[in-house]
Amino acid sequence: MRSVNTEIALTHILTRKRQTIVASLGVSIGIAIYICLNTLIIGTNRYSDNAIFKTTPHIRVYKEDDISKPLSKDTSGKKGTIVIVNPKIANISKNLINPSKLLHDIKNQPDVTAAAPMVTANIFYNNGKSQLTGVGWGLNIIEGDAMFDIQSTMVVGDLRTLLNTPNGIIIGVGIADKLNIKLNDNISVISSVGVIKLMKVVGFFKSSNAVTDKSKSYMNLATAQQLLEEGPNYVTDIYVKIKDPEAAVQYATVLGKLTGYSTEDWKAANELFVAGKKIRAVMFLFISWAILLVAAFGIYNILNMTVSQKLNDIAILKANGFSGKDVVSIFVMEAMVMGIIGTLIGFLLSSIIVTLLSRIYIGADIGYFPIQFEFSVSMTGVGVGLLVTFFAGYIPARKASKVDPVAIFRK
Amino acid sequence: MEKKIVLRTKGVGKYFYDPVKFKVLDDISFEAYRGEFLTLVGKSGSGKSTLLYILSTMDTEYEGELFIDEEKITGQNLNKLAAIRNKNIGFVFQFHYLLPEFSCLKNVMVPALKLGKFSHEEVEHQAYERLEMLGIKDQALKPASKLSGGQQQRVAIARALINNPKIIMCDEPTGNLDSKNTQIVFDIFKQITKEFNQTIIAVTHDNDFAKASDRTIELADGKIISHGLDKTKS
Ligand SMILES: Nc1ncnc2c1ncn2[C@@H]1O[C@H](COP(=O)(O)OP(=O)(O)OP(=O)(O)O)[C@@H](O)[C@H]1O
Ligand SMILES: [Mg+2]
């Protein structure tokens, strides 16, 4: 059976449709903007994280440069000699010792999904008289693909060719352009230690960064080791991929303890990017809540007005045995009806906006606008909308429940 | 037949503080019996309405004690008082107070729906009966705000009767009615007190109305100056 409180609340709402609709639309707009902004931020973050993860591993394990220590002070007498030293980077190899054991240990960690040994070599690319500087990444291309999704950046050639081509190289399109190289051409590569190698170009890649495209290349691990005149046990970095990139900071410490080497998580490697992301998040949070509060204030306002116009009704209801709780429930129900209508419309509105945005084509690198329907955000939006309207209604409703009927009847 | 007390006050007093402190009610002690048609008279400003608000349990700021059915009302919490009002007390106020957005029928039904003792259909049926008793059944589906003063007053009376309360309190229930309708209301009051053993406490300025009731209590300057004679005994 429909309760009499509900009946009264609905009658109040139906006799003031216009105000109800205005208040509801306020909530709709608030919720729609709230959901859209938060969906947008998730979409763009996902896109830019992905872009980052195409060049940066979640965690990098490497050997930190050692700084030569100043000589210790003479502590035998009070007037010890003070030695002034100029600290320099110690000339020690960056090789990780026993990389296959390290790799095995790391891969055995529960949350590690991939780990790959790496050698980076500073090199020059030569074709005829033209020369370019750059960095060669020596790695197992299949492992590298698992980590950086290299395949998605390939424009010409196939990754797998590199596996069967010991002196193969995959170069950025920028290098190919500048040196005028076509697929299967040979280029000569000179390393920083003076080793020269003739290499066969088996593919081009195109990342979202033009500088990278003009300098970076992928080659087999052994090739990079040879360029540096090192043996097969020479590994400068181990790149690690974990299940949840957000946990990289904590996990980097764990891996640091495990291996005894330095570790760097992707956030530390991209501090500026992470800071920008944080600022964006705070800004969007602030804007979306401000709009939501404005919407809530609309409901508060209308209900407050209703209460002051309905003092007589409230007094009559109380005289006829309605308790303060009944009065609260009547007015909260009115707020909730507006809130529910408003929130649902807002939800639909946001879904439409998100769908339209996701169909906007931006450009070659990004492709379509990086936004998609986020179920959890929408549900949070709906929940927040209902919560906010509840409180916006509860405050005037409480005021209504405190009305003294005798004071009203005397007027 | 022995008379049973349905409502009783003991030394009820009340002050107003605005603009200056003064005592509106002073040491009011009286009883109302089951099935009694009691009227309350006195000059304008003598404190009749103020007393009625206290008896109605809506005004809780007073000294002394109030009992309904020998249950002490003074000091009960507000929710309990609301429930007592809903079940045991019906009101008709000096100015007819209806919910303007509801039909007359709905207005009459509201206290019964709140009580929740009968189904919606049954309540509707009972509401029609009350409206018919008061001769305004034909107005049942009109919004309350579209009725004349006298019609509204009768709707308010119908509403006061809907839950068959033990006590019906009225503040000048016939103030807006012509002599014909005053007679109708009077007859209804007589009928419900005699046939259904309900009690009426009515404030009135109408001397004939008071004279025809079972007993009349007279107030002057916040004091009872006469408890009246029980005319049903003679
Ligand atoms: N809220 C108030 N504050 C101060 N004084 C009040 C208040 N309400 C009523 N009074 C005063 O209390 C006295 C009694 O008022 P009350 O309304 O009970 O009179 P009444 O007997 O019902 O009069 P009437 O026959 O005109 O309705 C009056 O002098 C009135 O001015
Ligand atoms: Mg009065």
XYZ file of C-alpha atoms and ligand atoms in Angstrom:
677
model
C 0.000 0.000 0.000
C 1.250 3.444 -0.872
C 1.877 5.330 2.337
C 0.059 8.564 3.011
C 3.418 10.341 3.324
C 4.297 9.341 -0.229
C 0.910 10.480 -1.420
C 1.367 13.898 0.165
C 4.893 14.258 -1.206
C 3.751 13.338 -4.716
C 0.856 15.778 -4.543
C 3.217 18.585 -3.546
C 5.466 17.715 -6.465
C 2.670 17.383 -9.009
C 1.167 20.729 -8.049
C 4.487 22.440 -8.652
C 5.745 20.685 -11.751
C 7.671 23.617 -13.122
C 9.818 24.100 -10.036
C 10.379 20.351 -9.795
C 11.573 20.227 -13.384
C 13.883 23.217 -12.925
C 15.452 21.701 -9.807
C 15.756 18.300 -11.497
C 17.433 19.794 -14.547
C 19.913 21.528 -12.265
C 20.840 18.143 -10.868
C 20.938 16.632 -14.377
C 23.452 19.156 -15.593
C 25.535 18.792 -12.447
C 25.618 15.010 -12.687
C 26.231 15.014 -16.429
C 29.226 17.318 -16.049
C 30.475 15.340 -13.065
C 30.343 12.056 -14.990
C 31.738 13.558 -18.204
C 34.689 15.249 -16.511
C 35.611 12.142 -14.570
C 35.202 9.902 -17.618
C 37.320 12.307 -19.622
C 40.110 12.313 -17.065
C 40.157 8.523 -16.934
C 40.209 8.327 -20.726
C 43.024 10.830 -21.183
C 45.023 9.330 -18.334
C 44.676 5.895 -19.841
C 45.792 7.229 -23.192
C 48.797 9.116 -21.838
C 49.777 6.252 -19.524
C 49.743 3.961 -22.529
C 51.900 6.413 -24.437
C 54.339 6.488 -21.513
C 54.393 2.702 -21.259
C 55.450 2.475 -24.904
C 58.828 3.883 -23.952
C 59.108 3.548 -20.175
C 58.961 0.246 -18.314
C 56.915 0.047 -15.123
C 60.157 -0.552 -13.245
C 63.753 -0.421 -14.377
C 66.492 -2.284 -12.486
C 69.957 -0.888 -13.169
C 73.299 -0.125 -11.617
C 73.604 3.422 -10.328
C 76.763 5.359 -11.144
C 79.016 5.306 -8.098
C 80.470 8.577 -6.925
C 84.038 8.307 -5.671
C 84.082 8.871 -1.905
C 86.116 11.676 -0.341
C 88.989 10.329 1.751
C 87.960 9.827 5.329
C 89.165 12.392 7.811
C 92.128 11.689 10.021
C 90.499 10.954 13.362
C 93.613 10.098 15.402
C 94.244 13.584 16.744
C 92.146 16.674 17.279
C 93.866 18.550 14.521
C 93.052 16.104 11.748
C 94.039 16.992 8.225
C 91.066 18.117 6.160
C 91.288 16.681 2.701
C 89.335 18.431 -0.045
C 88.281 16.032 -2.737
C 86.451 16.541 -5.996
C 83.972 13.644 -6.246
C 83.697 12.066 -9.675
C 81.739 9.265 -11.224
C 83.739 6.158 -10.533
C 84.842 4.404 -13.666
C 83.093 1.118 -12.994
C 81.200 -1.012 -15.466
C 77.413 -0.644 -15.471
C 77.024 -4.347 -15.922
C 74.512 -6.127 -13.694
C 76.279 -9.143 -12.255
C 74.806 -12.565 -13.016
C 71.800 -11.218 -14.967
C 70.226 -14.625 -15.632
C 69.873 -15.287 -11.887
C 68.500 -11.767 -11.298
C 66.014 -12.261 -14.106
C 64.951 -15.593 -12.693
C 64.447 -14.086 -9.226
C 62.463 -11.156 -10.574
C 60.252 -13.318 -12.749
C 59.411 -15.422 -9.712
C 57.852 -12.450 -7.954
C 54.067 -12.825 -7.749
C 52.977 -9.596 -9.450
C 55.611 -9.498 -12.189
C 54.077 -10.199 -15.588
C 57.204 -9.721 -17.695
C 60.901 -8.979 -17.246
C 63.439 -8.434 -19.989
C 67.183 -7.839 -20.023
C 68.343 -4.780 -21.954
C 71.507 -3.208 -23.266
C 71.358 0.381 -24.460
C 74.153 1.665 -26.620
C 74.826 5.161 -27.841
C 75.398 4.910 -31.575
C 75.746 6.786 -34.869
C 73.683 5.813 -37.904
C 75.475 6.312 -41.210
C 74.301 6.171 -44.759
C 76.823 7.426 -47.218
C 77.922 10.802 -45.892
C 74.976 11.534 -43.674
C 75.217 10.685 -40.003
C 72.749 10.717 -37.091
C 73.243 10.123 -33.388
C 70.876 7.918 -31.454
C 70.362 5.093 -29.043
C 70.151 1.443 -29.867
C 68.012 -0.736 -27.654
C 69.336 -4.257 -27.580
C 66.645 -6.658 -26.437
C 64.686 -9.761 -27.281
C 62.117 -8.156 -29.557
C 59.304 -10.500 -28.466
C 59.857 -9.675 -24.799
C 60.148 -6.020 -25.727
C 56.854 -6.205 -27.562
C 55.177 -7.715 -24.519
C 56.416 -4.783 -22.503
C 56.082 -1.796 -24.851
C 53.626 -3.004 -27.455
C 56.183 -2.275 -30.165
C 54.034 -4.064 -32.739
C 51.410 -1.309 -32.566
C 53.993 1.272 -33.595
C 55.374 -0.688 -36.546
C 54.633 0.942 -39.884
C 56.797 -1.150 -42.216
C 58.181 -4.653 -41.738
C 57.597 -7.317 -39.150
C 59.021 -7.609 -35.653
C 59.711 -11.318 -36.010
C 62.130 -10.798 -38.894
C 64.553 -9.402 -36.329
C 64.681 -12.787 -34.580
C 66.085 -14.524 -37.685
C 68.298 -11.648 -38.741
C 71.291 -11.429 -36.342
C 72.443 -8.096 -37.725
C 68.942 -6.735 -38.232
C 67.737 -3.356 -36.952
C 64.354 -1.671 -36.650
C 64.637 2.107 -36.902
C 62.366 5.058 -36.289
C 60.708 6.609 -39.350
C 62.562 9.868 -38.622
C 65.916 8.141 -39.134
C 64.662 6.458 -42.282
C 63.531 9.815 -43.670
C 66.708 11.686 -42.859
C 69.057 9.010 -44.121
C 66.783 8.104 -47.019
C 66.562 4.421 -46.163
C 64.128 1.854 -47.485
C 63.203 -1.555 -46.124
C 66.010 -4.134 -46.416
C 68.609 -1.429 -47.061
C 71.882 -1.700 -45.167
C 73.146 1.013 -42.856
C 76.402 1.208 -40.970
C 76.245 1.758 -37.236
C 79.165 3.045 -35.180
C 79.164 2.660 -31.408
C 80.669 4.968 -28.803
C 83.584 2.584 -28.392
C 84.286 2.631 -32.093
C 82.866 -0.689 -33.255
C 81.412 -0.483 -36.760
C 78.666 -2.829 -37.914
C 76.768 -3.083 -41.168
C 73.140 -3.705 -40.306
C 70.065 -4.633 -42.300
C 66.919 -2.540 -41.790
C 64.019 -4.954 -41.242
C 61.355 -2.490 -40.163
C 60.308 1.071 -39.330
C 58.372 2.190 -36.296
C 56.536 5.393 -35.615
C 55.900 6.413 -32.010
C 53.997 9.486 -30.868
C 57.255 11.316 -30.278
C 59.173 12.755 -33.247
C 62.480 12.991 -31.336
C 62.284 9.296 -30.494
C 61.547 8.494 -34.123
C 64.730 10.334 -35.157
C 67.053 8.559 -32.721
C 65.814 5.229 -31.436
C 66.331 1.789 -32.886
C 65.709 -1.795 -31.781
C 68.240 -4.597 -32.305
C 69.023 -8.004 -30.882
C 70.620 -8.140 -27.446
C 73.768 -9.822 -28.804
C 74.225 -7.110 -31.449
C 74.132 -4.379 -28.818
C 76.602 -6.323 -26.664
C 78.959 -6.636 -29.630
C 78.673 -2.920 -30.374
C 79.895 -2.268 -26.843
C 82.592 -4.926 -27.105
C 80.985 -6.889 -24.304
C 80.179 -10.557 -23.846
C 76.765 -12.270 -23.632
C 76.589 -11.731 -19.864
C 76.618 -7.969 -20.207
C 73.236 -6.460 -19.294
C 72.756 -2.846 -18.270
C 69.060 -2.842 -17.360
C 66.293 -5.218 -16.551
C 62.870 -3.894 -17.500
C 59.987 -5.172 -15.422
C 56.276 -5.111 -16.093
C 53.847 -5.655 -13.222
C 50.130 -6.263 -12.965
C 49.107 -2.881 -11.559
C 51.226 0.052 -12.783
C 49.915 2.177 -9.885
C 51.772 -0.135 -7.469
C 55.076 0.470 -9.238
C 56.443 2.788 -6.528
C 56.116 0.212 -3.749
C 57.146 -2.622 -6.006
C 60.303 -0.808 -7.068
C 61.467 -0.863 -3.429
C 60.700 -4.567 -3.204
C 62.724 -5.300 -6.323
C 65.510 -3.049 -5.089
C 65.815 -5.123 -1.911
C 65.553 -8.362 -3.855
C 68.282 -7.563 -6.380
C 70.496 -5.182 -4.446
C 70.558 -2.835 -7.434
C 68.928 0.548 -7.960
C 65.387 0.642 -9.248
C 63.360 3.342 -10.892
C 59.585 3.234 -11.245
C 57.849 4.877 -14.176
C 56.457 7.665 -12.005
C 59.917 8.691 -10.863
C 61.103 8.520 -14.469
C 58.246 10.810 -15.559
C 57.902 13.195 -12.637
C 56.657 16.086 -14.695
C 54.002 13.956 -16.308
C 52.861 12.550 -12.959
C 52.717 16.021 -11.416
C 50.662 17.277 -14.370
C 48.313 14.379 -13.953
C 47.849 15.151 -10.261
C 47.149 18.812 -10.918
C 44.595 17.847 -13.558
C 42.922 15.417 -11.182
C 42.613 18.014 -8.415
C 41.341 20.630 -10.827
C 38.701 18.334 -12.299
C 37.661 17.137 -8.854
C 37.228 20.708 -7.743
C 35.216 21.719 -10.807
C 32.954 18.679 -10.755
C 32.150 19.068 -7.061
C 31.562 22.786 -7.410
C 28.997 22.127 -10.131
C 27.405 19.375 -8.089
C 27.095 21.689 -5.106
C 25.425 24.336 -7.232
C 22.906 21.720 -8.344
C 22.350 20.638 -4.761
C 21.833 24.225 -3.765
C 19.040 24.433 -6.354
C 17.216 21.588 -4.651
C 17.872 23.024 -1.223
C 16.514 26.348 -2.349
C 13.318 25.015 -3.856
C 12.616 22.800 -0.885
C 13.278 25.607 1.511
C 10.762 27.699 -0.377
C 8.226 24.881 -0.385
C 8.603 24.490 3.365
C 7.996 28.161 4.053
C 4.964 28.170 1.755
C 3.594 25.053 3.352
C 3.803 25.997 7.017
C 0.007 25.708 7.243
C -0.008 22.239 5.743
C 2.742 21.154 8.097
C 0.806 22.466 11.096
C -2.376 20.684 9.959
C -0.535 17.424 9.438
C 1.021 17.688 12.880
C -2.336 18.493 14.464
C -3.705 15.365 12.838
C -1.040 13.173 14.315
C 1.864 13.283 11.874
C 5.145 13.140 13.782
C 8.299 15.093 13.065
C 9.683 11.983 11.374
C 6.688 11.851 9.011
C 7.234 15.473 8.050
C 10.951 14.841 7.414
C 10.134 11.834 5.267
C 7.593 13.809 3.212
C 10.039 16.551 2.318
C 13.054 14.273 1.896
C 10.923 12.215 -0.467
C 10.173 15.327 -2.504
C 13.900 16.041 -2.727
C 14.647 12.454 -3.671
C 12.077 12.459 -6.467
C 13.762 15.531 -7.933
C 17.153 13.918 -7.293
C 16.241 10.627 -8.937
C 14.710 12.251 -12.000
C 17.643 14.645 -12.234
C 20.275 11.981 -11.742
C 18.770 9.649 -14.324
C 18.520 12.400 -16.917
C 22.063 13.440 -16.022
C 23.264 9.885 -16.495
C 21.609 9.635 -19.920
C 22.946 13.043 -20.891
C 26.487 12.092 -19.915
C 26.237 8.813 -21.844
C 25.187 10.716 -24.937
C 27.974 13.282 -24.544
C 30.594 10.562 -23.979
C 29.387 8.629 -27.023
C 29.509 11.747 -29.194
C 32.983 12.692 -27.934
C 34.297 9.192 -28.560
C 33.313 9.574 -32.214
C 35.361 12.710 -32.730
C 38.441 11.940 -34.790
C 41.388 13.959 -33.567
C 44.492 12.976 -35.452
C 46.830 10.303 -36.635
C 48.578 9.605 -33.344
C 45.664 9.760 -30.954
C 43.034 8.636 -33.415
C 39.599 8.983 -31.847
C 39.035 11.112 -28.771
C 40.361 8.958 -25.915
C 37.113 8.575 -23.996
C 34.792 5.664 -23.433
C 31.845 4.838 -21.189
C 33.164 4.143 -17.678
C 30.673 2.095 -15.712
C 32.192 2.755 -12.294
C 32.371 6.510 -12.870
C 28.742 6.623 -13.959
C 27.651 4.637 -10.927
C 29.670 6.900 -8.642
C 28.064 9.890 -10.327
C 24.587 8.488 -9.762
C 25.417 7.626 -6.143
C 26.933 11.012 -5.448
C 23.928 12.710 -7.056
C 21.477 10.868 -4.847
C 23.566 11.451 -1.731
C 23.867 15.156 -2.395
C 20.138 15.566 -3.039
C 19.379 13.641 0.105
C 21.307 16.144 2.198
C 20.019 19.099 0.210
C 16.521 17.884 1.062
C 17.221 16.801 4.604
C 18.186 20.247 5.873
C 14.914 22.018 4.939
C 12.967 18.876 5.894
C 14.375 19.031 9.392
C 13.410 22.653 9.598
C 9.881 21.682 8.558
C 9.688 19.007 11.229
C 10.473 21.620 13.886
C 7.505 23.802 12.938
C 5.326 24.503 15.979
C 1.706 24.043 14.872
C 0.313 26.195 17.671
C 2.396 29.164 16.557
C 0.986 28.710 13.042
C -2.631 28.325 14.149
C -2.477 31.470 16.258
C -1.563 33.656 13.289
C -24.795 5.020 34.709
C -21.522 6.063 36.236
C -19.640 8.792 34.419
C -16.159 7.983 33.222
C -13.555 10.722 33.017
C -11.949 10.935 29.571
C -9.904 14.116 30.028
C -8.695 15.831 33.163
C -6.461 18.800 33.983
C -4.809 19.577 37.293
C -3.706 23.117 38.048
C -2.859 24.026 34.455
C -1.255 27.453 34.077
C 0.494 29.200 31.229
C 2.499 32.339 30.761
C 3.186 34.450 27.717
C 6.411 36.411 27.791
C 5.977 38.597 24.777
C 5.735 41.605 25.006
C 5.508 41.387 28.807
C 5.174 38.406 31.085
C 1.560 37.689 31.897
C -0.424 34.694 33.006
C -2.996 33.677 30.336
C -4.197 30.603 32.196
C -4.299 30.217 35.936
C -4.936 27.042 37.898
C -7.281 25.395 35.426
C -8.626 22.135 36.847
C -11.612 20.363 35.336
C -12.840 17.038 34.030
C -14.572 16.053 30.824
C -16.603 12.849 30.764
C -17.123 10.214 28.195
C -20.090 11.017 25.994
C -20.241 14.573 27.241
C -20.960 17.574 25.028
C -18.961 20.248 26.801
C -18.775 23.893 25.747
C -16.202 26.476 26.740
C -17.271 30.130 26.793
C -15.752 33.434 27.822
C -14.958 36.872 26.552
C -12.578 37.336 23.671
C -9.035 37.068 24.974
C -9.999 35.103 28.064
C -7.709 32.215 27.068
C -10.120 29.673 25.523
C -8.046 28.926 22.442
C -4.864 28.801 24.500
C -6.440 26.217 26.797
C -7.679 24.177 23.859
C -4.170 24.021 22.363
C -2.904 22.612 25.649
C -5.732 20.064 25.807
C -4.960 19.092 22.209
C -1.400 18.064 23.299
C 0.088 20.380 20.664
C 1.176 22.994 23.184
C 3.544 21.429 25.690
C 4.750 24.543 27.455
C 2.545 24.845 30.493
C 2.540 24.054 34.182
C 0.216 21.587 35.868
C -0.852 18.245 34.480
C -3.048 16.851 31.726
C -4.520 13.344 31.637
C -6.362 11.658 28.792
C -8.045 8.371 29.691
C -6.180 8.582 33.007
C -2.893 8.444 31.131
C -0.581 11.291 31.993
C 0.086 13.330 28.859
C 2.287 15.986 30.409
C 5.963 15.244 29.716
C 5.435 12.632 26.991
C 7.746 12.852 23.964
C 6.578 14.495 20.765
C 6.255 11.329 18.685
C 4.049 9.737 21.329
C 1.911 12.865 21.477
C 1.504 12.817 17.696
C 0.285 9.217 17.866
C -2.155 10.086 20.672
C -3.528 12.969 18.627
C -3.929 10.795 15.569
C -5.853 8.111 17.401
C -7.730 9.865 20.193
C -8.279 13.481 19.268
C -10.065 15.197 16.407
C -9.789 18.920 15.783
C -11.786 21.674 14.270
C -10.000 24.984 14.461
C -11.169 28.543 14.740
C -10.101 29.048 11.176
C -10.771 26.107 8.921
C -7.492 24.566 8.029
C -7.489 22.207 5.058
C -4.724 21.052 2.747
C -5.480 23.257 -0.274
C -3.988 21.000 -2.965
C -6.031 17.980 -1.950
C -9.660 17.200 -2.674
C -12.147 17.435 0.189
C -12.313 13.668 0.214
C -8.520 13.324 0.556
C -8.494 15.920 3.321
C -10.973 13.854 5.271
C -9.047 10.655 4.569
C -5.596 11.880 5.626
C -5.819 11.181 9.406
C -7.286 7.728 8.737
C -4.595 6.861 6.199
C -2.045 7.953 8.763
C -3.661 5.727 11.384
C -3.471 2.860 8.908
C -6.155 0.785 10.547
C -8.346 0.374 7.480
C -7.651 -0.203 3.807
C -7.636 2.675 1.358
C -11.047 1.684 -0.040
C -12.576 1.394 3.390
C -11.212 4.771 4.457
C -12.622 6.301 1.300
C -15.996 4.800 2.036
C -15.963 6.134 5.601
C -14.900 9.576 4.381
C -17.867 9.657 1.973
C -20.155 8.756 4.875
C -18.871 11.632 6.999
C -19.193 14.086 4.127
C -22.721 12.897 3.510
C -23.569 13.378 7.187
C -22.467 17.000 6.863
C -24.297 17.509 3.585
C -21.262 18.107 1.373
C -20.871 14.770 -0.362
C -21.378 16.482 -3.704
C -18.243 18.575 -3.077
C -16.081 15.533 -2.293
C -13.841 15.654 -5.344
C -13.382 19.420 -5.497
C -10.056 20.834 -4.339
C -10.442 22.153 -0.792
C -9.354 25.634 -1.820
C -12.372 25.972 -4.131
C -14.965 25.685 -1.358
C -16.827 28.382 0.565
C -15.880 29.091 4.178
C -18.828 27.205 5.597
C -18.217 24.222 3.329
C -14.564 24.133 4.361
C -15.549 24.202 7.993
C -17.783 21.190 7.494
C -14.997 19.326 5.689
C -12.803 20.072 8.706
C -15.479 18.613 10.987
C -15.752 15.515 8.815
C -11.997 15.127 9.069
C -12.131 15.453 12.862
C -14.649 12.608 12.976
C -12.941 10.176 10.618
C -10.899 8.210 13.172
C -13.775 8.006 15.661
C -11.597 9.777 18.244
C -12.484 9.709 21.923
C -12.443 13.476 22.069
C -13.284 16.058 19.433
C -12.023 19.559 20.154
C -13.485 22.494 18.330
C -12.619 26.165 18.313
C -15.819 27.920 17.204
C -16.920 25.110 14.907
C -19.967 26.993 13.726
C -18.391 30.427 13.401
C -18.898 30.500 9.635
C -22.155 28.634 9.378
C -25.702 29.802 8.812
C -28.377 28.769 11.263
C -29.409 25.764 9.203
C -25.908 24.347 9.044
C -25.226 25.273 12.658
C -28.211 23.119 13.509
C -26.833 20.262 11.388
C -23.457 20.436 13.148
C -25.141 20.659 16.517
C -27.264 17.589 15.793
C -24.208 15.651 14.667
C -22.415 16.556 17.871
C -25.408 15.466 19.919
C -25.585 12.227 17.969
C -21.957 11.264 18.324
C -21.898 12.018 22.030
C -25.085 10.111 22.744
C -24.822 7.264 20.240
C -21.088 6.713 20.045
C -20.124 7.943 23.510
C -17.512 10.342 22.074
C -16.717 13.562 23.918
C -16.951 17.065 22.463
C -15.099 20.032 23.905
C -16.157 23.070 21.918
C -15.215 26.714 22.333
C -18.119 28.904 21.255
C -19.438 32.438 21.265
C -22.899 31.221 20.338
C -25.028 31.348 23.473
C -27.791 29.136 22.101
C -25.239 26.581 21.082
C -23.723 26.642 24.593
C -27.082 26.477 26.286
C -28.105 23.439 24.307
C -24.879 21.549 25.193
C -24.593 19.197 28.182
C -22.431 21.514 30.263
C -20.712 24.882 29.878
C -17.459 25.941 31.499
C -16.916 29.673 31.664
C -13.496 31.335 31.547
C -12.583 34.871 32.508
C -9.055 36.263 32.497
C -7.572 32.779 32.347
C -9.534 31.407 35.290
C -12.539 29.114 35.420
C -15.376 31.111 36.928
C -18.038 28.436 36.474
C -17.875 24.671 35.946
C -21.483 24.657 34.803
C -24.321 22.331 35.616
C -24.727 18.980 33.998
C -28.003 19.529 32.223
C -28.353 15.863 31.326
C -28.929 15.066 35.004
C -32.037 17.166 35.478
N 1.603 34.066 21.157
C 1.128 34.923 22.046
N 1.957 35.756 22.713
C 1.506 36.625 23.616
N 0.209 36.719 23.954
C -0.679 35.929 23.350
C -0.261 34.983 22.348
N -1.361 34.325 21.927
C -2.414 34.832 22.599
N -2.016 35.783 23.450
C -2.848 36.487 24.382
O -3.404 35.544 25.274
C -4.726 35.892 25.583
C -5.643 34.714 25.332
O -5.690 34.454 23.963
P -6.666 33.361 23.347
O -6.394 33.266 21.901
O -6.553 32.122 24.148
O -8.074 34.029 23.595
P -9.528 33.472 23.214
O -10.261 33.323 24.498
O -9.432 32.290 22.343
O -10.140 34.701 22.411
P -11.120 34.676 21.126
O -12.472 34.417 21.673
O -11.021 36.064 20.599
O -10.642 33.649 20.216
C -5.069 37.107 24.772
O -4.951 38.242 25.615
C -4.031 37.156 23.712
O -3.717 38.481 23.356
Mg -9.835 31.884 20.314
